[in-house]
Amino acid sequence: MIERRIASEVLARLGETPALALLGPRQVGKTTLALEIGETRPSIYLDLESDADRARLSEPELYLATHEDELVILDEVHRMPDLFQILRGIIDRGRRKGLRTGRFLLLGSASIDLLRQSGESLAGRISYLEMRPIDALEVPAADVELLWARGGFPDSFLASSDRLSQRWRQDFIRTYLERDVPMLGPRIPAETLRRFWTMLAHHQSGLLNAAEFARGLGIDNKTVAIWLDLLVDLLLVRRLQPWHSNSGKRLVKSPRIYVRDSGLVHTLLGLATSEDVLGHPVAGASWEGFVIETLIATAPEGTEAHFYRTAAGAEIDLLLTLPGGKLWAVEVKRSLSPKVERGFHHACADLSPQRRIVVYPGSEAYPLSDGIEVMSLRDAGQALLAEHRA
């Protein structure tokens, strides 16, 4: 078992709020974590993709009233959106009885639908957490390269061979295309959406050019935007927004696009092993996305993530605005002897960040000129975790 860092936060939130929504893509470990928590207290688990469990909730108020002293875990809760209005009344009646925290743990595989449904009915009664794939601080240092190659979904990372890991990811992609997307989003031919997802992998870390995607797929720009929104809402793709300021600089305004899990990037491109990845042009962009996902996952709550790029060539791969306004500038290099380009120096001169970090695949931390720190991904993540406690 891999101990997930989010577990302590889930327990803390359950002690503070009546309902907690734990969001994340399928197979990321939400159910496993929820069942582990359920074993520590009186609880009941209902899988709303199961006909039998949905039948139990044919009269939800009556059924849930018999379990008001237990933690009720509702898996794939977006399958029963009408439930949210009922939960509101149950939570409010419970509060009058002194039952104020730890009533419901809601698990969902899509962000936007769940947020909209629960936001309408459970405002002030629910907290949200995103459970991401395993990151570089949740595995031993020696396994970081394997994690990058296979991605952070537990069954993919823990597979007994590269072949089985690749097969698991292929099945995962197929399931999303043939089952989950039709259920949660517009009707899109599976093969066409696969081509789009693969194009995104080829353009990993690139600026969004909707017209280019539209030409390649024979669709219009508006359809590209709808499909991209869907993959973002399913927590499979990240749109990293550009930094905006009133500095008078001509800033790039298009977001950067990343397939969030590096293992899915590699499988979409037909790369099964670490050697395959290292010999492919996507290696640098894939490593960049892997680093960015880990640093966003370890950053304090409330941190905002952007990239910075001007028309003159000043550029920062990841700009983190921590609570309190601290700016961290992060450059990502896939080299054991990283060199910092002038664009990073110019960007730091524009923004004066508190910390200037170059993340590389080595293990030794050392300083460069102009206050730049070179460090491993694990060290950079640990530095961000330390900000939680600062």
CSV table of C-alpha atoms in Angstrom, one decimal:
chain,number,residue,atom,x,y,z
A,1,MET,CA,0.0,0.0,0.0
A,2,ILE,CA,1.1,3.5,-0.8
A,3,GLU,CA,0.3,6.0,2.0
A,4,ARG,CA,-1.6,8.9,0.4
A,5,ARG,CA,-0.8,12.3,1.7
A,6,ILE,CA,-4.4,13.5,1.2
A,7,ALA,CA,-5.7,11.0,3.8
A,8,SER,CA,-4.9,13.3,6.8
A,9,GLU,CA,-6.6,16.2,5.1
A,10,VAL,CA,-9.7,14.1,4.4
A,11,LEU,CA,-9.9,13.2,8.1
A,12,ALA,CA,-9.4,16.8,9.1
A,13,ARG,CA,-12.2,18.0,6.8
A,14,LEU,CA,-14.6,15.3,8.0
A,15,GLY,CA,-14.0,16.7,11.5
A,16,GLU,CA,-15.0,20.2,10.4
A,17,THR,CA,-17.9,19.9,7.9
A,18,PRO,CA,-21.0,17.8,7.5
A,19,ALA,CA,-20.2,16.8,3.9
A,20,LEU,CA,-16.9,16.3,2.0
A,21,ALA,CA,-16.7,15.8,-1.8
A,22,LEU,CA,-13.6,14.0,-2.8
A,23,LEU,CA,-13.1,14.5,-6.5
A,24,GLY,CA,-10.7,12.8,-8.9
A,25,PRO,CA,-10.5,10.8,-12.0
A,26,ARG,CA,-11.5,7.1,-12.0
A,27,GLN,CA,-9.1,4.6,-10.5
A,28,VAL,CA,-7.1,7.2,-8.7
A,29,GLY,CA,-7.7,5.6,-5.3
A,30,LYS,CA,-10.8,7.5,-3.9
A,31,THR,CA,-12.8,4.4,-3.1
A,32,THR,CA,-9.8,2.6,-1.4
A,33,LEU,CA,-9.1,5.6,0.8
A,34,ALA,CA,-12.8,6.1,1.6
A,35,LEU,CA,-13.1,2.4,2.7
A,36,GLU,CA,-10.0,2.7,4.8
A,37,ILE,CA,-11.5,5.7,6.6
A,38,GLY,CA,-14.8,3.8,6.9
A,39,GLU,CA,-13.1,1.1,8.8
A,40,THR,CA,-12.1,3.5,11.6
A,41,ARG,CA,-15.6,4.6,12.5
A,42,PRO,CA,-19.2,3.4,12.1
A,43,SER,CA,-20.0,3.8,8.3
A,44,ILE,CA,-21.9,2.5,5.3
A,45,TYR,CA,-20.7,2.4,1.7
A,46,LEU,CA,-23.0,2.8,-1.3
A,47,ASP,CA,-21.8,2.5,-4.9
A,48,LEU,CA,-24.3,4.5,-7.0
A,49,GLU,CA,-23.3,2.6,-10.1
A,50,SER,CA,-24.7,-0.5,-8.5
A,51,ASP,CA,-28.4,-1.2,-9.2
A,52,ALA,CA,-28.7,-2.8,-5.7
A,53,ASP,CA,-27.3,0.2,-3.9
A,54,ARG,CA,-29.4,2.7,-5.9
A,55,ALA,CA,-32.4,0.6,-5.0
A,56,ARG,CA,-31.6,1.2,-1.3
A,57,LEU,CA,-32.0,4.9,-2.0
A,58,SER,CA,-35.4,4.7,-3.6
A,59,GLU,CA,-36.6,6.4,-0.5
A,60,PRO,CA,-33.4,8.2,0.4
A,61,GLU,CA,-34.7,10.2,3.4
A,62,LEU,CA,-36.1,7.1,5.1
A,63,TYR,CA,-33.0,5.1,4.4
A,64,LEU,CA,-30.4,7.7,5.4
A,65,ALA,CA,-32.4,8.5,8.6
A,66,THR,CA,-31.5,5.0,9.8
A,67,HIS,CA,-27.8,5.8,9.4
A,68,GLU,CA,-27.6,9.3,10.8
A,69,ASP,CA,-25.0,8.2,13.4
A,70,GLU,CA,-22.7,6.8,10.7
A,71,LEU,CA,-20.5,8.2,8.0
A,72,VAL,CA,-22.3,7.6,4.7
A,73,ILE,CA,-19.9,7.1,1.8
A,74,LEU,CA,-21.6,7.7,-1.6
A,75,ASP,CA,-19.4,6.6,-4.5
A,76,GLU,CA,-20.0,8.0,-8.1
A,77,VAL,CA,-22.5,10.4,-6.5
A,78,HIS,CA,-22.9,12.3,-9.8
A,79,ARG,CA,-25.0,9.3,-11.0
A,80,MET,CA,-27.9,10.6,-8.7
A,81,PRO,CA,-27.8,14.4,-8.9
A,82,ASP,CA,-31.3,14.7,-7.3
A,83,LEU,CA,-29.8,13.4,-4.1
A,84,PHE,CA,-28.1,16.7,-3.3
A,85,GLN,CA,-31.3,18.5,-2.5
A,86,ILE,CA,-32.3,15.7,-0.1
A,87,LEU,CA,-28.9,15.8,1.6
A,88,ARG,CA,-29.4,19.5,2.3
A,89,GLY,CA,-32.5,18.8,4.4
A,90,ILE,CA,-30.9,15.8,6.1
A,91,ILE,CA,-27.8,17.9,7.0
A,92,ASP,CA,-29.9,20.7,8.4
A,93,ARG,CA,-32.1,18.5,10.5
A,94,GLY,CA,-28.9,16.8,11.8
A,95,ARG,CA,-27.4,20.1,12.8
A,96,ARG,CA,-30.4,20.8,15.0
A,97,LYS,CA,-29.7,17.5,16.7
A,98,GLY,CA,-26.1,18.3,17.2
A,99,LEU,CA,-24.8,16.2,14.3
A,100,ARG,CA,-22.6,18.8,12.7
A,101,THR,CA,-19.6,17.1,11.2
A,102,GLY,CA,-18.6,13.9,9.4
A,103,ARG,CA,-22.0,12.9,8.0
A,104,PHE,CA,-21.3,12.3,4.3
A,105,LEU,CA,-18.3,11.5,2.1
A,106,LEU,CA,-19.2,12.0,-1.5
A,107,LEU,CA,-16.9,10.5,-4.2
A,108,GLY,CA,-17.0,11.8,-7.8
A,109,SER,CA,-15.1,11.3,-11.0
A,110,ALA,CA,-16.1,14.6,-12.6
A,111,SER,CA,-15.6,18.1,-11.3
A,112,ILE,CA,-17.9,20.5,-13.0
A,113,ASP,CA,-21.2,18.5,-12.7
A,114,LEU,CA,-20.6,17.6,-9.1
A,115,LEU,CA,-19.6,21.2,-8.2
A,116,ARG,CA,-22.7,22.6,-10.0
A,117,GLN,CA,-25.1,20.2,-8.4
A,118,SER,CA,-23.7,20.3,-4.9
A,119,GLY,CA,-23.1,24.1,-5.1
A,120,GLU,CA,-26.8,24.7,-5.7
A,121,SER,CA,-28.0,22.6,-2.8
A,122,LEU,CA,-25.2,22.3,-0.3
A,123,ALA,CA,-23.7,25.8,-0.1
A,124,GLY,CA,-22.1,26.2,3.3
A,125,ARG,CA,-22.5,22.6,4.1
A,126,ILE,CA,-19.8,20.9,1.9
A,127,SER,CA,-16.1,21.1,1.5
A,128,TYR,CA,-14.1,20.0,-1.6
A,129,LEU,CA,-10.9,18.1,-2.1
A,130,GLU,CA,-9.2,16.9,-5.3
A,131,MET,CA,-7.5,13.5,-5.1
A,132,ARG,CA,-4.7,13.4,-7.7
A,133,PRO,CA,-2.7,10.4,-9.0
A,134,ILE,CA,0.4,9.4,-6.9
A,135,ASP,CA,3.0,12.1,-7.0
A,136,ALA,CA,6.8,12.1,-6.5
A,137,LEU,CA,6.7,12.7,-2.8
A,138,GLU,CA,4.5,9.6,-2.1
A,139,VAL,CA,7.1,7.1,-3.5
A,140,PRO,CA,10.7,6.4,-2.6
A,141,ALA,CA,13.2,8.6,-4.4
A,142,ALA,CA,14.5,5.6,-6.3
A,143,ASP,CA,11.0,5.1,-7.9
A,144,VAL,CA,10.5,8.7,-9.2
A,145,GLU,CA,11.7,7.8,-12.7
A,146,LEU,CA,9.4,4.8,-12.8
A,147,LEU,CA,6.5,6.9,-11.6
A,148,TRP,CA,7.2,9.4,-14.4
A,149,ALA,CA,7.2,6.6,-17.0
A,150,ARG,CA,4.1,4.8,-15.8
A,151,GLY,CA,2.1,7.7,-14.3
A,152,GLY,CA,0.5,8.0,-11.0
A,153,PHE,CA,-2.6,5.8,-11.2
A,154,PRO,CA,-1.9,3.1,-8.5
A,155,ASP,CA,-2.7,0.1,-10.7
A,156,SER,CA,-0.4,1.4,-13.5
A,157,PHE,CA,2.4,2.3,-11.2
A,158,LEU,CA,2.3,-0.9,-9.1
A,159,ALA,CA,2.0,-3.3,-12.1
A,160,SER,CA,4.4,-6.2,-12.1
A,161,SER,CA,5.8,-5.3,-15.6
A,162,ASP,CA,5.9,-2.4,-18.1
A,163,ARG,CA,3.7,-4.5,-20.4
A,164,LEU,CA,1.0,-4.9,-17.8
A,165,SER,CA,1.2,-1.3,-16.8
A,166,GLN,CA,0.8,-0.2,-20.5
A,167,ARG,CA,-2.2,-2.6,-20.9
A,168,TRP,CA,-3.9,-1.1,-17.8
A,169,ARG,CA,-3.5,2.4,-19.2
A,170,GLN,CA,-4.8,1.3,-22.6
A,171,ASP,CA,-7.9,-0.2,-20.9
A,172,PHE,CA,-8.3,3.0,-18.8
A,173,ILE,CA,-8.3,5.2,-21.9
A,174,ARG,CA,-10.7,2.9,-23.7
A,175,THR,CA,-13.1,2.9,-20.7
A,176,TYR,CA,-13.2,6.7,-20.6
A,177,LEU,CA,-13.8,7.0,-24.3
A,178,GLU,CA,-16.4,4.3,-24.6
A,179,ARG,CA,-18.2,4.6,-21.3
A,180,ASP,CA,-17.5,7.6,-19.1
A,181,VAL,CA,-17.4,10.4,-21.7
A,182,PRO,CA,-20.8,9.4,-23.2
A,183,MET,CA,-22.3,9.2,-19.7
A,184,LEU,CA,-20.9,12.6,-18.5
A,185,GLY,CA,-20.5,14.7,-21.6
A,186,PRO,CA,-21.8,15.2,-25.2
A,187,ARG,CA,-22.0,12.3,-27.6
A,188,ILE,CA,-18.6,12.2,-29.3
A,189,PRO,CA,-17.4,9.3,-31.5
A,190,ALA,CA,-14.8,7.4,-29.4
A,191,GLU,CA,-12.2,7.2,-32.1
A,192,THR,CA,-12.5,10.9,-32.9
A,193,LEU,CA,-12.0,11.9,-29.2
A,194,ARG,CA,-9.1,9.5,-29.0
A,195,ARG,CA,-7.4,11.4,-31.9
A,196,PHE,CA,-8.0,14.6,-30.1
A,197,TRP,CA,-6.6,13.3,-26.8
A,198,THR,CA,-3.6,11.9,-28.7
A,199,MET,CA,-3.1,15.3,-30.4
A,200,LEU,CA,-3.0,16.9,-26.9
A,201,ALA,CA,-0.3,14.5,-25.8
A,202,HIS,CA,1.7,15.4,-28.9
A,203,HIS,CA,1.4,19.0,-28.0
A,204,GLN,CA,2.2,18.5,-24.3
A,205,SER,CA,3.2,21.8,-22.6
A,206,GLY,CA,2.4,23.7,-25.9
A,207,LEU,CA,0.2,26.8,-26.2
A,208,LEU,CA,-3.4,26.1,-27.1
A,209,ASN,CA,-4.0,26.6,-30.8
A,210,ALA,CA,-7.6,25.7,-31.3
A,211,ALA,CA,-7.5,26.4,-35.0
A,212,GLU,CA,-4.7,23.9,-35.5
A,213,PHE,CA,-6.6,21.1,-33.6
A,214,ALA,CA,-9.8,22.0,-35.6
A,215,ARG,CA,-8.0,21.6,-38.9
A,216,GLY,CA,-6.5,18.3,-37.9
A,217,LEU,CA,-9.8,16.9,-36.8
A,218,GLY,CA,-12.1,18.5,-39.4
A,219,ILE,CA,-14.2,20.3,-36.8
A,220,ASP,CA,-14.7,23.9,-35.8
A,221,ASN,CA,-13.0,25.9,-33.1
A,222,LYS,CA,-16.1,25.9,-30.9
A,223,THR,CA,-16.2,22.1,-30.9
A,224,VAL,CA,-12.5,22.0,-29.9
A,225,ALA,CA,-13.3,24.2,-26.9
A,226,ILE,CA,-16.2,22.0,-25.9
A,227,TRP,CA,-14.1,18.8,-26.0
A,228,LEU,CA,-11.2,20.4,-24.2
A,229,ASP,CA,-13.6,21.7,-21.5
A,230,LEU,CA,-14.8,18.1,-21.1
A,231,LEU,CA,-11.4,16.6,-20.6
A,232,VAL,CA,-10.5,19.4,-18.1
A,233,ASP,CA,-13.7,18.8,-16.2
A,234,LEU,CA,-12.9,15.1,-16.1
A,235,LEU,CA,-9.6,16.1,-14.4
A,236,LEU,CA,-7.6,14.5,-17.2
A,237,VAL,CA,-6.2,17.6,-18.8
A,238,ARG,CA,-4.8,20.9,-17.3
A,239,ARG,CA,-5.2,24.3,-18.8
A,240,LEU,CA,-2.3,26.3,-17.2
A,241,GLN,CA,-3.3,29.9,-17.6
A,242,PRO,CA,-0.8,32.7,-18.4
A,243,TRP,CA,0.2,35.3,-15.8
A,244,HIS,CA,-1.6,38.6,-16.3
A,245,SER,CA,-0.3,41.9,-14.9
A,246,ASN,CA,-0.4,45.6,-15.6
A,247,SER,CA,3.4,45.7,-16.2
A,248,GLY,CA,3.0,47.0,-19.8
A,249,LYS,CA,4.7,43.9,-21.1
A,250,ARG,CA,3.2,42.1,-24.1
A,251,LEU,CA,2.2,38.8,-22.5
A,252,VAL,CA,1.1,35.6,-24.2
A,253,LYS,CA,-2.6,35.2,-23.6
A,254,SER,CA,-3.2,31.5,-24.7
A,255,PRO,CA,-3.1,28.8,-22.0
A,256,ARG,CA,-0.7,25.9,-22.0
A,257,ILE,CA,-2.2,22.5,-22.3
A,258,TYR,CA,-1.0,19.4,-20.4
A,259,VAL,CA,-2.4,15.8,-20.2
A,260,ARG,CA,-2.2,15.7,-16.5
A,261,ASP,CA,-0.9,12.1,-16.0
A,262,SER,CA,2.5,11.4,-17.6
A,263,GLY,CA,1.7,7.7,-18.0
A,264,LEU,CA,-1.4,8.6,-20.1
A,265,VAL,CA,0.8,10.9,-22.2
A,266,HIS,CA,3.1,8.0,-22.9
A,267,THR,CA,0.4,5.4,-23.7
A,268,LEU,CA,-1.4,7.8,-26.0
A,269,LEU,CA,1.9,8.1,-27.9
A,270,GLY,CA,2.5,4.3,-27.8
A,271,LEU,CA,5.5,4.5,-25.4
A,272,ALA,CA,5.5,1.5,-23.1
A,273,THR,CA,8.9,1.7,-21.3
A,274,SER,CA,11.2,4.3,-19.8
A,275,GLU,CA,13.6,3.7,-22.7
A,276,ASP,CA,10.8,4.4,-25.2
A,277,VAL,CA,10.0,7.7,-23.4
A,278,LEU,CA,13.6,8.8,-23.2
A,279,GLY,CA,14.1,8.3,-27.0
A,280,HIS,CA,11.0,10.3,-27.9
A,281,PRO,CA,10.8,14.0,-28.5
A,282,VAL,CA,8.0,14.3,-25.9
A,283,ALA,CA,10.4,13.4,-23.0
A,284,GLY,CA,11.1,17.0,-22.0
A,285,ALA,CA,7.5,18.2,-22.2
A,286,SER,CA,6.3,15.1,-20.4
A,287,TRP,CA,8.8,15.6,-17.6
A,288,GLU,CA,7.7,19.3,-17.4
A,289,GLY,CA,4.1,18.2,-17.0
A,290,PHE,CA,5.0,15.6,-14.3
A,291,VAL,CA,7.0,18.2,-12.3
A,292,ILE,CA,4.2,20.8,-12.6
A,293,GLU,CA,1.5,18.3,-11.4
A,294,THR,CA,3.7,17.3,-8.4
A,295,LEU,CA,4.4,20.9,-7.4
A,296,ILE,CA,0.8,22.0,-7.7
A,297,ALA,CA,-0.2,19.0,-5.6
A,298,THR,CA,2.3,19.9,-2.8
A,299,ALA,CA,1.6,23.6,-2.8
A,300,PRO,CA,-0.4,25.1,0.1
A,301,GLU,CA,-4.1,25.4,-0.3
A,302,GLY,CA,-5.1,28.6,-2.1
A,303,THR,CA,-1.9,28.7,-4.3
A,304,GLU,CA,-2.5,29.9,-7.8
A,305,ALA,CA,-0.5,28.4,-10.7
A,306,HIS,CA,0.4,30.2,-14.0
A,307,PHE,CA,3.1,30.3,-16.5
A,308,TYR,CA,4.8,33.6,-17.7
A,309,ARG,CA,5.8,34.4,-21.2
A,310,THR,CA,6.3,37.7,-23.0
A,311,ALA,CA,6.5,38.4,-26.7
A,312,ALA,CA,10.1,39.4,-26.1
A,313,GLY,CA,11.0,35.9,-25.0
A,314,ALA,CA,11.0,36.2,-21.2
A,315,GLU,CA,9.6,32.9,-19.8
A,316,ILE,CA,8.9,31.0,-16.6
A,317,ASP,CA,7.5,27.4,-16.8
A,318,LEU,CA,5.6,27.6,-13.6
A,319,LEU,CA,4.8,30.6,-11.5
A,320,LEU,CA,3.3,29.8,-8.1
A,321,THR,CA,1.5,32.6,-6.1
A,322,LEU,CA,1.4,31.2,-2.6
A,323,PRO,CA,-1.1,32.5,0.1
A,324,GLY,CA,0.2,35.8,1.3
A,325,GLY,CA,1.4,36.8,-2.2
A,326,LYS,CA,4.8,35.0,-2.3
A,327,LEU,CA,5.9,34.3,-5.8
A,328,TRP,CA,7.9,31.2,-6.7
A,329,ALA,CA,9.4,31.0,-10.2
A,330,VAL,CA,10.1,27.4,-11.3
A,331,GLU,CA,12.0,26.4,-14.4
A,332,VAL,CA,11.9,22.7,-15.4
A,333,LYS,CA,14.9,21.0,-17.0
A,334,ARG,CA,15.3,17.4,-18.2
A,335,SER,CA,19.1,17.5,-17.8
A,336,LEU,CA,21.6,16.6,-15.1
A,337,SER,CA,23.6,19.8,-15.9
A,338,PRO,CA,20.8,22.3,-16.3
A,339,LYS,CA,21.5,25.7,-17.9
A,340,VAL,CA,19.2,28.6,-17.3
A,341,GLU,CA,18.3,30.7,-20.4
A,342,ARG,CA,18.2,34.4,-20.6
A,343,GLY,CA,14.5,34.3,-20.8
A,344,PHE,CA,14.2,33.0,-17.3
A,345,HIS,CA,16.5,35.8,-16.0
A,346,HIS,CA,14.5,38.4,-17.9
A,347,ALA,CA,11.2,37.1,-16.5
A,348,CYS,CA,12.6,37.1,-12.9
A,349,ALA,CA,13.7,40.7,-13.4
A,350,ASP,CA,10.2,41.5,-14.5
A,351,LEU,CA,8.5,39.8,-11.5
A,352,SER,CA,11.1,39.7,-8.7
A,353,PRO,CA,9.9,36.3,-7.3
A,354,GLN,CA,10.9,35.4,-3.7
A,355,ARG,CA,12.3,32.0,-4.8
A,356,ARG,CA,13.9,31.0,-8.2
A,357,ILE,CA,14.1,27.3,-8.6
A,358,VAL,CA,15.3,25.0,-11.3
A,359,VAL,CA,14.0,21.5,-11.0
A,360,TYR,CA,16.1,18.8,-12.6
A,361,PRO,CA,16.2,14.9,-12.5
A,362,GLY,CA,19.3,14.8,-10.3
A,363,SER,CA,19.4,14.5,-6.5
A,364,GLU,CA,21.9,17.1,-5.3
A,365,ALA,CA,20.8,20.6,-4.5
A,366,TYR,CA,23.1,23.5,-5.3
A,367,PRO,CA,23.0,27.3,-5.9
A,368,LEU,CA,23.5,29.2,-9.2
A,369,SER,CA,24.0,32.9,-9.7
A,370,ASP,CA,21.2,35.5,-9.2
A,371,GLY,CA,19.7,33.6,-6.3
A,372,ILE,CA,18.7,30.6,-8.4
A,373,GLU,CA,18.4,27.2,-6.6
A,374,VAL,CA,18.8,23.9,-8.5
A,375,MET,CA,17.0,21.1,-6.7
A,376,SER,CA,15.4,17.7,-7.3
A,377,LEU,CA,11.6,17.4,-7.7
A,378,ARG,CA,11.3,15.8,-4.3
A,379,ASP,CA,13.3,18.7,-2.6
A,380,ALA,CA,11.1,21.3,-4.4
A,381,GLY,CA,8.0,19.5,-3.3
A,382,GLN,CA,9.2,19.3,0.3
A,383,ALA,CA,9.9,23.0,0.2
A,384,LEU,CA,6.3,23.7,-0.8
A,385,LEU,CA,5.0,21.3,1.9
A,386,ALA,CA,7.1,23.3,4.4
A,387,GLU,CA,5.1,26.3,3.4
A,388,HIS,CA,1.9,24.6,4.8
A,389,ARG,CA,3.5,24.7,8.2
A,390,ALA,CA,5.1,28.1,8.0
